[in-house]
XYZ file of C-alpha atoms in Angstrom:
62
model
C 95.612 119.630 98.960
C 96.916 117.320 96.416
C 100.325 116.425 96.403
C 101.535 113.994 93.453
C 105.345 112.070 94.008
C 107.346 109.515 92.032
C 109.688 107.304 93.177
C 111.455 104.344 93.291
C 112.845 102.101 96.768
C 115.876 104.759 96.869
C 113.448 107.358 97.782
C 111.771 106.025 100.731
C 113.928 108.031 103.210
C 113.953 111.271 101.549
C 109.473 110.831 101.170
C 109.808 110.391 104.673
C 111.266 113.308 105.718
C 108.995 115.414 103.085
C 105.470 113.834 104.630
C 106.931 114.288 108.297
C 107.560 117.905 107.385
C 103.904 118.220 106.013
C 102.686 116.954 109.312
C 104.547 118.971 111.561
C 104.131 122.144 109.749
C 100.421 121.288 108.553
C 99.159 119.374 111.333
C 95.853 120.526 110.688
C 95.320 120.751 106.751
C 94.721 117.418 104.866
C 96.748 116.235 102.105
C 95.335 113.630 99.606
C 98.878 112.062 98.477
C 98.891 110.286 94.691
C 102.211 108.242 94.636
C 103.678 107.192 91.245
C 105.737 103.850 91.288
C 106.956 101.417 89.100
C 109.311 99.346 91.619
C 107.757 99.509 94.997
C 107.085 96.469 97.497
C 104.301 96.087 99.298
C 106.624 96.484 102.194
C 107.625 100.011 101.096
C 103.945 100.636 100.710
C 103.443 99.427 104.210
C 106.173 101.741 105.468
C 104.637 104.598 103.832
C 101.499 104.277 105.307
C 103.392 103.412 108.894
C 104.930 107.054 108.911
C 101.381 109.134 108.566
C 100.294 107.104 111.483
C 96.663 108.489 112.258
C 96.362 111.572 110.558
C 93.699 111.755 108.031
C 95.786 111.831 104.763
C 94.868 109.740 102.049
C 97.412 108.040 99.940
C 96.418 106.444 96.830
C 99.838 104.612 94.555
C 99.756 103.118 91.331
């Protein structure tokens, strides 16, 4: 499934509760997650990718 977001820093917390929702309710579908961005850090990016842990999710930003 494709899931497309946009954001800025002020929306970290609020993406993480969304993606830890996918992955408890959907722990075995796969999402491919597209996240639009004009502001983010690489340490926001980092953080992201820290909260799907190992699941098989790809996230792709721009």
């Amino acid at each position: 499934m494709n899931i497309l977001v946009t954001l800025n820093s002020n929306y970290i917390k609020p993406l993480r509760v969304m993606l830890n929702s996918l992955l408890v309710n959907n722990p075995e579908e796969s999402f491919d997650i597209y996240i639009m961005h004009s502001s983010l850090t690489d340490k926001d990016l980092n953080y992201i990718n820290q909260i799907l842990g190992d699941t098989n999710w790809l996230i792709t930003s721009s």
